[in-house]
């Protein structure tokens, strides 16, 4: 809706015959375009719209002045002002997108850390007694059963059978052998 209103208003500005009113309305359209940029946050749409509008408005501005009265200063000033607005649009949209991405990353990092803390707290609660030589679970393993949501009793079973792949088993055995025997 905002984009359609902007388009209709810009068509009205393009048909303006009074130079002063034209310049005021053109500046007002730039303000509306920045609002559109904040709403859409889409550089392709907003920049394409502005480039098309600036081409139409430049030609209309030069027509209202009179092509025979154009000087190099007027041409350079007109083109520079459109270039500055386009660069400002790019920077505004880039800044908004960067802030949104930073907040999303911050939120995901916070939720990941909270999840890791929860898992680590749960792992610490899953204590059990392990026979170092045979890797059999001795005594009560109800904490480990609850942590793994196991339906079968894990006491008197081999802990290495709980690992899914041989590499994990080997890493755990290396971990056990690297520890101080005491």
Coordinates of N, CA and C in Angstrom, one line a residue, residues 34-145:
X34 N 12.7 7.0 2.1 CA 13.4 6.5 3.2 C 12.5 5.7 4.1
X35 N 11.3 6.2 4.3 CA 10.3 5.4 5.1 C 10.0 4.1 4.4
X36 N 9.9 4.1 3.1 CA 9.7 2.8 2.4 C 10.9 1.9 2.6
X37 N 12.1 2.4 2.6 CA 13.3 1.6 2.8 C 13.3 1.0 4.2
X38 N 12.8 1.7 5.2 CA 12.8 1.2 6.5 C 11.7 0.1 6.6
X39 N 10.6 0.3 5.9 CA 9.5 -0.7 6.0 C 9.9 -2.0 5.2
X40 N 10.4 -1.8 4.0 CA 10.7 -3.0 3.2 C 12.0 -3.7 3.5
X41 N 13.0 -2.9 3.8 CA 14.4 -3.3 4.0 C 14.9 -4.2 2.9
X42 N 14.5 -3.8 1.7 CA 14.9 -4.5 0.5 C 15.6 -3.5 -0.5
X43 N 16.9 -3.7 -0.6 CA 17.7 -2.7 -1.3 C 17.4 -2.8 -2.8
X44 N 17.1 -3.9 -3.4 CA 16.8 -4.0 -4.8 C 15.6 -3.2 -5.2
X45 N 14.5 -3.4 -4.4 CA 13.3 -2.7 -4.7 C 13.5 -1.2 -4.6
X46 N 14.0 -0.8 -3.4 CA 14.0 0.7 -3.1 C 15.0 1.4 -4.0
X47 N 16.2 0.8 -4.2 CA 17.2 1.4 -5.1 C 16.7 1.5 -6.6
X48 N 16.1 0.4 -7.0 CA 15.5 0.5 -8.4 C 14.5 1.5 -8.5
X49 N 13.6 1.6 -7.6 CA 12.6 2.6 -7.6 C 13.2 4.0 -7.6
X50 N 14.2 4.2 -6.7 CA 14.8 5.6 -6.7 C 15.5 5.9 -8.0
X51 N 16.2 5.0 -8.6 CA 16.9 5.2 -9.8 C 16.0 5.6 -10.9
X52 N 14.8 4.9 -11.0 CA 13.8 5.3 -12.0 C 13.2 6.7 -11.7
X53 N 12.9 6.9 -10.5 CA 12.4 8.2 -10.1 C 13.4 9.3 -10.4
X54 N 14.6 9.1 -10.0 CA 15.6 10.2 -10.2 C 15.8 10.5 -11.6
X55 N 15.8 9.5 -12.5 CA 15.9 9.7 -13.9 C 14.7 10.6 -14.4
X56 N 13.5 10.2 -14.0 CA 12.3 11.0 -14.5 C 12.4 12.4 -13.9
X57 N 12.7 12.5 -12.6 CA 12.7 13.8 -12.0 C 13.9 14.7 -12.5
X58 N 15.0 14.1 -12.9 CA 16.1 14.9 -13.4 C 15.7 15.5 -14.8
X59 N 15.1 14.7 -15.6 CA 14.7 15.2 -16.9 C 13.6 16.2 -16.7
X60 N 12.6 16.0 -15.8 CA 11.6 17.0 -15.6 C 12.1 18.3 -15.0
X61 N 13.1 18.2 -14.1 CA 13.7 19.4 -13.5 C 14.4 20.2 -14.6
X62 N 15.2 19.5 -15.4 CA 15.9 20.2 -16.5 C 14.9 20.8 -17.5
X63 N 13.8 20.1 -17.7 CA 12.7 20.7 -18.6 C 12.1 21.9 -18.0
X64 N 11.8 21.9 -16.7 CA 11.3 23.1 -16.1 C 12.2 24.3 -16.0
X65 N 13.5 24.0 -15.9 CA 14.5 25.1 -15.9 C 14.6 25.6 -17.4
X66 N 14.6 24.7 -18.3 CA 14.8 25.0 -19.7 C 16.2 24.4 -20.1
X67 N 16.1 23.6 -21.1 CA 17.4 22.9 -21.5 C 18.4 23.9 -22.0
X68 N 18.0 25.0 -22.5 CA 18.9 26.0 -23.0 C 19.6 26.8 -21.9
X69 N 19.0 26.8 -20.7 CA 19.6 27.5 -19.5 C 20.4 26.5 -18.6
X70 N 20.6 25.3 -19.0 CA 21.4 24.3 -18.2 C 22.8 24.7 -18.2
X71 N 23.4 24.7 -17.1 CA 24.9 24.9 -16.9 C 25.5 23.6 -16.4
X72 N 26.8 23.6 -16.5 CA 27.5 22.4 -15.9 C 27.3 22.3 -14.4
X73 N 27.2 23.4 -13.7 CA 27.0 23.3 -12.3 C 25.6 22.7 -11.9
X74 N 24.6 23.1 -12.7 CA 23.3 22.5 -12.4 C 23.3 21.0 -12.7
X75 N 23.9 20.6 -13.8 CA 24.0 19.2 -14.1 C 24.7 18.4 -13.1
X76 N 25.9 18.9 -12.7 CA 26.7 18.2 -11.7 C 26.0 18.1 -10.3
X77 N 25.4 19.3 -9.9 CA 24.7 19.3 -8.6 C 23.5 18.4 -8.6
X78 N 22.7 18.3 -9.7 CA 21.6 17.4 -9.8 C 22.0 16.0 -9.7
X79 N 23.0 15.6 -10.5 CA 23.4 14.2 -10.5 C 24.1 13.8 -9.1
X80 N 24.8 14.8 -8.5 CA 25.5 14.5 -7.3 C 24.5 14.3 -6.1
X81 N 23.4 15.1 -6.2 CA 22.4 15.0 -5.1 C 21.7 13.7 -5.2
X82 N 21.4 13.2 -6.4 CA 20.8 11.9 -6.6 C 21.7 10.8 -6.2
X83 N 23.0 10.9 -6.5 CA 24.0 9.9 -6.1 C 24.1 9.9 -4.6
X84 N 24.1 11.0 -3.9 CA 24.2 11.0 -2.4 C 23.0 10.4 -1.8
X85 N 21.8 10.6 -2.3 CA 20.6 10.0 -1.8 C 20.7 8.5 -2.0
X86 N 21.1 8.0 -3.1 CA 21.2 6.6 -3.4 C 22.2 5.9 -2.5
X87 N 23.4 6.5 -2.2 CA 24.4 6.0 -1.3 C 23.8 5.9 0.1
X88 N 23.1 7.0 0.5 CA 22.5 7.0 1.8 C 21.5 5.9 2.0
X89 N 20.7 5.7 1.0 CA 19.7 4.6 1.0 C 20.4 3.3 1.2
X90 N 21.5 3.0 0.5 CA 22.2 1.8 0.6 C 22.8 1.6 2.0
X91 N 23.4 2.7 2.5 CA 23.9 2.6 3.9 C 22.9 2.4 5.0
X92 N 21.7 3.1 4.8 CA 20.6 2.9 5.8 C 20.2 1.4 5.8
X93 N 19.9 0.9 4.6 CA 19.4 -0.5 4.5 C 20.4 -1.5 5.0
X94 N 21.7 -1.2 4.7 CA 22.8 -2.1 5.1 C 22.9 -2.1 6.6
X95 N 22.8 -0.9 7.2 CA 22.8 -0.8 8.7 C 21.7 -1.5 9.4
X96 N 20.5 -1.3 8.8 CA 19.3 -2.0 9.4 C 19.5 -3.5 9.3
X97 N 19.9 -4.0 8.2 CA 20.1 -5.4 8.0 C 21.2 -6.0 8.9
X98 N 22.2 -5.2 9.1 CA 23.3 -5.6 10.0 C 22.9 -5.7 11.4
X99 N 22.1 -4.7 11.9 CA 21.6 -4.7 13.2 C 20.6 -5.9 13.5
X100 N 19.8 -6.2 12.5 CA 18.9 -7.3 12.6 C 19.7 -8.6 12.7
X101 N 20.7 -8.8 11.8 CA 21.5 -10.0 11.8 C 22.2 -10.2 13.1
X102 N 22.8 -9.1 13.7 CA 23.5 -9.1 14.9 C 22.6 -9.5 16.1
X103 N 21.4 -9.0 16.1 CA 20.4 -9.4 17.1 C 20.0 -10.9 17.0
X104 N 19.8 -11.3 15.8 CA 19.5 -12.8 15.6 C 20.6 -13.7 16.0
X105 N 21.9 -13.3 15.6 CA 23.0 -14.1 16.0 C 23.2 -14.1 17.6
X106 N 22.9 -12.9 18.2 CA 23.1 -12.8 19.6 C 22.0 -13.7 20.3
X107 N 20.8 -13.7 19.8 CA 19.7 -14.5 20.3 C 20.0 -16.0 20.1
X108 N 20.5 -16.4 19.0 CA 20.8 -17.8 18.7 C 21.9 -18.3 19.6
X109 N 22.9 -17.4 19.8 CA 24.1 -17.8 20.6 C 23.6 -17.9 22.1
X110 N 22.8 -17.0 22.5 CA 22.3 -17.1 23.9 C 21.5 -18.4 24.1
X111 N 20.6 -18.7 23.2 CA 19.8 -20.0 23.3 C 20.7 -21.2 23.2
X112 N 21.7 -21.2 22.4 CA 22.6 -22.3 22.3 C 23.4 -22.5 23.6
X113 N 23.9 -21.4 24.2 CA 24.6 -21.5 25.4 C 23.7 -22.0 26.5
X114 N 22.5 -21.6 26.6 CA 21.5 -22.0 27.6 C 21.3 -23.5 27.4
X115 N 21.1 -24.0 26.1 CA 21.0 -25.4 25.8 C 22.2 -26.2 26.3
X116 N 23.4 -25.7 26.0 CA 24.6 -26.4 26.4 C 24.7 -26.6 27.9
X117 N 24.3 -25.5 28.6 CA 24.4 -25.5 30.0 C 23.4 -26.6 30.6
X118 N 22.2 -26.6 30.0 CA 21.2 -27.6 30.4 C 21.7 -29.0 30.2
X119 N 22.3 -29.3 29.0 CA 22.8 -30.6 28.7 C 24.0 -31.0 29.6
X120 N 24.9 -30.0 29.8 CA 26.0 -30.3 30.7 C 25.5 -30.5 32.2
X121 N 24.6 -29.8 32.6 CA 24.0 -30.0 33.9 C 23.4 -31.4 34.0
X122 N 22.7 -31.9 32.9 CA 22.2 -33.2 32.9 C 23.2 -34.3 32.8
X123 N 24.3 -34.1 32.1 CA 25.4 -35.0 32.1 C 26.0 -35.2 33.4
X124 N 26.2 -34.1 34.2 CA 26.8 -34.2 35.5 C 25.8 -35.0 36.4
X125 N 24.6 -35.0 36.2 CA 23.6 -35.7 37.0 C 23.6 -37.2 36.7
X126 N 24.2 -37.6 35.6 CA 24.2 -39.0 35.2 C 25.4 -39.8 35.6
X127 N 25.7 -39.7 36.9 CA 26.9 -40.4 37.4 C 26.6 -41.8 37.6
X128 N 27.6 -42.6 37.5 CA 27.6 -44.1 37.6 C 29.0 -44.6 37.8
X129 N 29.0 -45.8 38.3 CA 30.3 -46.5 38.6 C 30.7 -47.4 37.4
X130 N 31.9 -47.2 36.9 CA 32.4 -47.9 35.7 C 33.6 -48.7 36.1
X131 N 33.6 -50.0 35.7 CA 34.8 -50.9 35.8 C 35.8 -50.4 34.8
X132 N 36.9 -49.9 35.2 CA 37.9 -49.4 34.2 C 38.4 -50.4 33.2
X133 N 38.6 -51.6 33.6 CA 39.2 -52.6 32.7 C 38.2 -53.2 31.7
X134 N 37.0 -53.4 32.1 CA 36.1 -54.1 31.2 C 35.0 -53.1 30.7
X135 N 35.0 -51.9 31.2 CA 34.0 -50.8 30.8 C 32.6 -51.3 31.1
X136 N 32.4 -52.2 32.1 CA 31.0 -52.6 32.5 C 30.5 -51.6 33.6
X137 N 29.3 -51.3 33.5 CA 28.6 -50.4 34.5 C 28.3 -51.2 35.7
X138 N 28.8 -50.8 36.8 CA 28.6 -51.5 38.1 C 27.6 -50.8 38.9
X139 N 27.0 -51.4 39.8 CA 26.1 -50.8 40.8 C 24.9 -50.2 40.1
X140 N 24.4 -49.2 40.7 CA 23.1 -48.6 40.2 C 23.4 -47.6 39.0
X141 N 22.7 -47.6 38.0 CA 22.9 -46.7 36.8 C 21.6 -46.0 36.5
X142 N 20.7 -45.8 37.5 CA 19.4 -45.2 37.3 C 19.5 -43.8 36.8
X143 N 20.6 -43.0 37.2 CA 20.8 -41.6 36.8 C 21.1 -41.6 35.3
X144 N 22.0 -42.6 34.9 CA 22.3 -42.7 33.4 C 21.1 -43.1 32.6
X145 N 20.3 -44.1 33.2 CA 19.1 -44.5 32.4 C 18.1 -43.4 32.3

